[in-house]
Tab-separated table of C-alpha atoms in Angstrom:
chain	number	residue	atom	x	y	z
A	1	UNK	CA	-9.199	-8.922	-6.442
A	2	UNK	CA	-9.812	-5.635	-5.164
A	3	UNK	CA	-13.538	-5.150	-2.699
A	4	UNK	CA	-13.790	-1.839	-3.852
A	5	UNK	CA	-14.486	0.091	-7.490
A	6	UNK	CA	-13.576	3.813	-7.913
A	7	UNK	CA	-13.465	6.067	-10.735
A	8	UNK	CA	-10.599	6.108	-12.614
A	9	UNK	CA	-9.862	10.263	-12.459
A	10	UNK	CA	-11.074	13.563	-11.326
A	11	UNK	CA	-10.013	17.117	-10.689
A	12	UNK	CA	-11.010	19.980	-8.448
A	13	UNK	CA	-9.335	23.436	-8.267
A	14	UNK	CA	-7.181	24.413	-5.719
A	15	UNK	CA	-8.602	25.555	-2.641
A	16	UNK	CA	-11.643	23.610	-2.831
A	17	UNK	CA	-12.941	20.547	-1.430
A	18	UNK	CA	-12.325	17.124	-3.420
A	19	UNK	CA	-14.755	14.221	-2.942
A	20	UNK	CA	-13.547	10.605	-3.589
A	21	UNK	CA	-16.379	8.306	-3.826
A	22	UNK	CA	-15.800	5.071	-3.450
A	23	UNK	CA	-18.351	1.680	-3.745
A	24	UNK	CA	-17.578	-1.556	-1.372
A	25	UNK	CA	-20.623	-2.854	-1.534
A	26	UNK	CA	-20.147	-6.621	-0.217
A	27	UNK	CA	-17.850	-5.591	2.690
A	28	UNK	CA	-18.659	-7.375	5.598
A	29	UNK	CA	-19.539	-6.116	9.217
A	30	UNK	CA	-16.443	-6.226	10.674
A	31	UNK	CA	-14.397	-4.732	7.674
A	32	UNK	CA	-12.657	-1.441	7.832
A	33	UNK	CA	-12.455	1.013	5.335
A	34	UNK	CA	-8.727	1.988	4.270
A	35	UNK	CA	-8.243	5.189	2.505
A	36	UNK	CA	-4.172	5.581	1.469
A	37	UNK	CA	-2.717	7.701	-1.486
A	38	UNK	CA	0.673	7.556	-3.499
A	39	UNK	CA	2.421	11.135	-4.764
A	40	UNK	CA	3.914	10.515	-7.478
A	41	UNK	CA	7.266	8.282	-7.443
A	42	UNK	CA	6.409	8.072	-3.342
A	43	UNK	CA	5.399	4.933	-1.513
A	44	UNK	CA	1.469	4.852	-0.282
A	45	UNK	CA	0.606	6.791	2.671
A	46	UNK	CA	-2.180	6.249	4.967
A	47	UNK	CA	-4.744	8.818	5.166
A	48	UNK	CA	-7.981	8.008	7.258
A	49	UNK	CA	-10.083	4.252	8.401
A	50	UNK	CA	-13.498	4.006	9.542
A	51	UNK	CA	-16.291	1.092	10.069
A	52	UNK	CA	-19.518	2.745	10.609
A	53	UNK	CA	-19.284	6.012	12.004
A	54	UNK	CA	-18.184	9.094	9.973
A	55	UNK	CA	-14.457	9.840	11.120
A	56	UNK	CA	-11.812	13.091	10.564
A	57	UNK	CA	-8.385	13.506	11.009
A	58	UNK	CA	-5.816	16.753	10.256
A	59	UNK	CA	-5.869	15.162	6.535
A	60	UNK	CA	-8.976	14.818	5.245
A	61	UNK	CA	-12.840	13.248	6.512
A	62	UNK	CA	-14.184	9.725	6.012
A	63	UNK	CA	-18.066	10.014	5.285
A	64	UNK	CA	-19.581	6.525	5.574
A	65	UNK	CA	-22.685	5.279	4.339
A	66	UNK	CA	-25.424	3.885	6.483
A	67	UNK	CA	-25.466	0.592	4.652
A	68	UNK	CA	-21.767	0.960	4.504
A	69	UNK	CA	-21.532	-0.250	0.546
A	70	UNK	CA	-19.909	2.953	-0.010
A	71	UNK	CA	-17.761	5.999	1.521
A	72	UNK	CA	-16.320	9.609	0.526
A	73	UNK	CA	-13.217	10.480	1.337
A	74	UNK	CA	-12.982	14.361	1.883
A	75	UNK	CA	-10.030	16.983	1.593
A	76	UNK	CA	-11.561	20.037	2.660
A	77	UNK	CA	-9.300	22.305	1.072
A	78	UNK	CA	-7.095	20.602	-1.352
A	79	UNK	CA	-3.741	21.790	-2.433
A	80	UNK	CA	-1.157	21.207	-5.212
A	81	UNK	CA	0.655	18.979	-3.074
A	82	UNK	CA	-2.795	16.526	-2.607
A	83	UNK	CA	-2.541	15.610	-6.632
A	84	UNK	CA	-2.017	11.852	-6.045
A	85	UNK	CA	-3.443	8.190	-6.554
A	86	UNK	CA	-5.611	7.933	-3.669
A	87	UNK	CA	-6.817	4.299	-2.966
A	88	UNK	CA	-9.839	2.990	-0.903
A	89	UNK	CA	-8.974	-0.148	0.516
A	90	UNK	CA	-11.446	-3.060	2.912
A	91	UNK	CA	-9.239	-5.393	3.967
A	92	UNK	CA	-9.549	-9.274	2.808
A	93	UNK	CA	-10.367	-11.548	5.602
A	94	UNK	CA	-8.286	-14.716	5.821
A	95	UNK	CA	-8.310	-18.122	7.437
A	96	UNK	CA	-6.305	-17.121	10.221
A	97	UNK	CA	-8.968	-14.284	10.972
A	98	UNK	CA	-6.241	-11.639	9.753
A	99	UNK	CA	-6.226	-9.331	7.386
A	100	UNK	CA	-5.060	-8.476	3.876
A	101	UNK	CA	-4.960	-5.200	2.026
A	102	UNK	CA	-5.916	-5.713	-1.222
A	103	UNK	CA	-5.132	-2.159	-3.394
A	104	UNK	CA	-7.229	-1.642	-6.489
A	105	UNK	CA	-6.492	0.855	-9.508
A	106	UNK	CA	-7.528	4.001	-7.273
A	107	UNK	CA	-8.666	7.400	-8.550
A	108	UNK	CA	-5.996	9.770	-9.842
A	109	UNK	CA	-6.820	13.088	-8.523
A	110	UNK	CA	-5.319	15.788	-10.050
A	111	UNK	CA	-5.556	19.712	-8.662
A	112	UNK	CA	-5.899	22.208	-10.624
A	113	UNK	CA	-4.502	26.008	-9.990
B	1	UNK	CA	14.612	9.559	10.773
B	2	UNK	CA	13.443	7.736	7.823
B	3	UNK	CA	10.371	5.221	8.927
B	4	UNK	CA	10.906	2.873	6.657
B	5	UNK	CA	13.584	3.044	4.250
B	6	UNK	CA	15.030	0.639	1.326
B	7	UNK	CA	18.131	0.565	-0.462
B	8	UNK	CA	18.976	0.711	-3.107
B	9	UNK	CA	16.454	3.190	-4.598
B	10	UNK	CA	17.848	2.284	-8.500
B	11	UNK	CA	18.819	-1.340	-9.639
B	12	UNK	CA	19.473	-1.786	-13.046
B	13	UNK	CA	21.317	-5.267	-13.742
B	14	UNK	CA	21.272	-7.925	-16.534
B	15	UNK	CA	18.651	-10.774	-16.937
B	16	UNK	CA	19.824	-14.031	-15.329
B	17	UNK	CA	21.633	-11.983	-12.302
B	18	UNK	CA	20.575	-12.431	-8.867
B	19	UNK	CA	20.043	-9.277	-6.991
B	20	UNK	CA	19.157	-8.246	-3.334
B	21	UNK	CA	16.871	-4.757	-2.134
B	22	UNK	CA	17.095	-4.663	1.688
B	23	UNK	CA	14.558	-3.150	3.812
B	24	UNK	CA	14.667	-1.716	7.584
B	25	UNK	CA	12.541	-0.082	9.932
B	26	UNK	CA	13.172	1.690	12.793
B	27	UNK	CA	9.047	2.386	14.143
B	28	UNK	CA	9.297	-0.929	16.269
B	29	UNK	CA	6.484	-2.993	14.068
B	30	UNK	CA	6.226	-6.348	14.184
B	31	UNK	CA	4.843	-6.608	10.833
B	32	UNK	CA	6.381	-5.988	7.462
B	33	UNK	CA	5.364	-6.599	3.655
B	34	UNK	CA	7.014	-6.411	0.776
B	35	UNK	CA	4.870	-5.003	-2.633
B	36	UNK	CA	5.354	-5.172	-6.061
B	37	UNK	CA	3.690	-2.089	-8.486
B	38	UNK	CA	3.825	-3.268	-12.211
B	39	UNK	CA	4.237	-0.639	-15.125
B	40	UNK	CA	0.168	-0.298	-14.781
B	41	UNK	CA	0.845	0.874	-11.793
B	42	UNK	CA	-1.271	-2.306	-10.087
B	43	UNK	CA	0.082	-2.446	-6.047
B	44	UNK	CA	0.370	-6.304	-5.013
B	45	UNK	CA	1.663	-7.777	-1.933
B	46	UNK	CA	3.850	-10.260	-2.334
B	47	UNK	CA	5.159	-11.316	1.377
B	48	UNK	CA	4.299	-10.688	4.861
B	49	UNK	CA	6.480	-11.141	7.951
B	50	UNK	CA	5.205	-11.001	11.406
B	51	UNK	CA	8.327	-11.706	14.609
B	52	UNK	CA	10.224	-12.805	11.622
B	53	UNK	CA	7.660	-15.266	10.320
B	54	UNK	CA	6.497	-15.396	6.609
B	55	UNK	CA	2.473	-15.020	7.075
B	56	UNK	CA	1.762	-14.145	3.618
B	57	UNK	CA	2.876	-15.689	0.531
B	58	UNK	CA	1.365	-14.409	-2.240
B	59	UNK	CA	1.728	-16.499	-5.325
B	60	UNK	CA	5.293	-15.217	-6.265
B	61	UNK	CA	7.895	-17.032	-8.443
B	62	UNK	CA	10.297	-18.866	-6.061
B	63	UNK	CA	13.057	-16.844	-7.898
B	64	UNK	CA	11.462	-14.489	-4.382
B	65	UNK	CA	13.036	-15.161	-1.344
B	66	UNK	CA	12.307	-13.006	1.760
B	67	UNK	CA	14.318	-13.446	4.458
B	68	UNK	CA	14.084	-11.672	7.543
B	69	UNK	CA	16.988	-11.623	9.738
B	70	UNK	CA	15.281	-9.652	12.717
B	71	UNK	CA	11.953	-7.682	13.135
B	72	UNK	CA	13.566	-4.354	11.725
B	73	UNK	CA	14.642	-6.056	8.499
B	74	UNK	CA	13.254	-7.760	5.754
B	75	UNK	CA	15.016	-8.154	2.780
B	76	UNK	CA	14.313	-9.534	-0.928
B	77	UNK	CA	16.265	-11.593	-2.820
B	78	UNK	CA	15.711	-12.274	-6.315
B	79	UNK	CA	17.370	-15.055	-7.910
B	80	UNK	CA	17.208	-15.590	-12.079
B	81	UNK	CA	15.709	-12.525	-13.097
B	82	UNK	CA	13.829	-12.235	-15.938
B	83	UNK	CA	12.839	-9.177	-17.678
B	84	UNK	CA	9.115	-9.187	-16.434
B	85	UNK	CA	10.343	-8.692	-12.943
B	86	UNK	CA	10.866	-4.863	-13.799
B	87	UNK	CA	8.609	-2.580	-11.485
B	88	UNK	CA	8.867	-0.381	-8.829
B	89	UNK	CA	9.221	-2.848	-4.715
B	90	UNK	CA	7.485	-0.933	-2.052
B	91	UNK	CA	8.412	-2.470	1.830
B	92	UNK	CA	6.255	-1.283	4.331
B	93	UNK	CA	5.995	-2.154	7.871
B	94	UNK	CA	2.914	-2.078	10.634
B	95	UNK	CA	2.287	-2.578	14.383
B	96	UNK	CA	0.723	-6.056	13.419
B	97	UNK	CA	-1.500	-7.654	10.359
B	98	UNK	CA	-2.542	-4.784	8.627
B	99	UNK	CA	-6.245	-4.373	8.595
B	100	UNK	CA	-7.601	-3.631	11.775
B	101	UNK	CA	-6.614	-0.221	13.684
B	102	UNK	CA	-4.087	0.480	14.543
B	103	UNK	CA	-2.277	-1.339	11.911
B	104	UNK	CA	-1.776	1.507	9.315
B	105	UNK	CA	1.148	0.731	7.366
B	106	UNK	CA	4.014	2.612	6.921
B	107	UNK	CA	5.473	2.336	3.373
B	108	UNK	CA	9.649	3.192	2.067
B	109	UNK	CA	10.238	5.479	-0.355
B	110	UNK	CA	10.183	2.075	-3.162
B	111	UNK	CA	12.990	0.095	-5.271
B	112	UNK	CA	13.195	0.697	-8.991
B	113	UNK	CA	13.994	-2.435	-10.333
B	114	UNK	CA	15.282	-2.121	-14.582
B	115	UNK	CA	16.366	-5.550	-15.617
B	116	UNK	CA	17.649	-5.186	-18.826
């Protein structure tokens, strides 16, 4: 099962900035934070990571917690073209000290003009 | 150059065939998955190769066969289907186990399986 819980839609208007909460609040201390997102009919991309500190890349900022049970994934100005299933991810520790992804249900974001 | 690409992108074929979707990628990763997304839309992994060795094996029918014939390939081949194996099969590939940095996976542009 999934580590993390996210609502299940939202929408913002173009232009403006769209916040993604997200709740993962038995991740562990070594645990990364995955954010990814799937366009429609498109395979996942990967958007952003983070452990602790509050990270940004040319796509969007990762804003987490203290207690790191939760994070917000940021798109400062979001377009059209960001409408998409975006999914916050901590990867699933196993035996052999790897990792798995485990993708929940994600949030369905949908821009508006 | 496609990343990661899969072919075919369409597969429509008759229950109780045995099919194949191939997978290659041309980033140099040692690591690649293949995914299964249901009608609900739920993502799953299925498999994991790493240097041509299954790591992960989710619980999948053993009608699923991986088989990886080098590091830039991993195909699937599905033997028997049955009509609940309809749904969209993602490959991706990474530099290693995805999870840590570093390891972002890459995903193809999916299979749409239709077994009729």
């Amino acid at each position: 099962d999934a580590k993390t819980t996210q609502p299940t839609s939202m929408d913002c208007a173009e232009g403006r900035a769209a916040n993604l909460p997200c709740n993962h609040s038995t991740i562990s201390g070594n645990e990364y934070v995955y954010w990814y997102r799937q366009i429609h009919s498109q395979g996942p991309q990967y958007i952003i990571h983070g452990l602790k500190n509050n990270e940004t890349n040319e796509m969007a900022s990762l804003i987490i917690t203290e207690d790191r049970k939760s994070s917000t994934l940021i798109l400062p100005h979001a377009t059209l073209r960001d409408t998409a299933v975006y999914y916050c991810i901590v990867g699933d520790l196993m035996m052999d000290s790897s990792y798995k992804l485990i993708f929940g249900s994600g949030t369905r974001l949908l821009v508006r003009p | 150059d496609t990343a990661v690409s899969q072919t075919p992108k369409y597969l429509v074929t008759q229950m109780g065939n045995d099919k194949s979707i191939k997978c290659e990628q041309n980033l140099g990763h040692d690591t690649m998955y293949w995914y299964k997304q249901d009608s609900k839309k739920f993502l799953k992994i299925m498999f994991s190769y790493n240097n041509k060795e299954l790591i992960i094996n989710e619980t999948v029918p053993n009608r699923f066969s991986p088989k990886s014939p080098d590091k830039a390939h991993l195909n699937l081949h599905i033997n028997s289907l049955e009509l609940g194996d309809s749904a969209v099969y993602f490959c991706a590939s990474s530099l290693e186990l995805a999870g840590l940095p570093g390891n972002e996976q890459f995903f193809g542009p999916g299979t749409r399986l239709t077994v009729l």
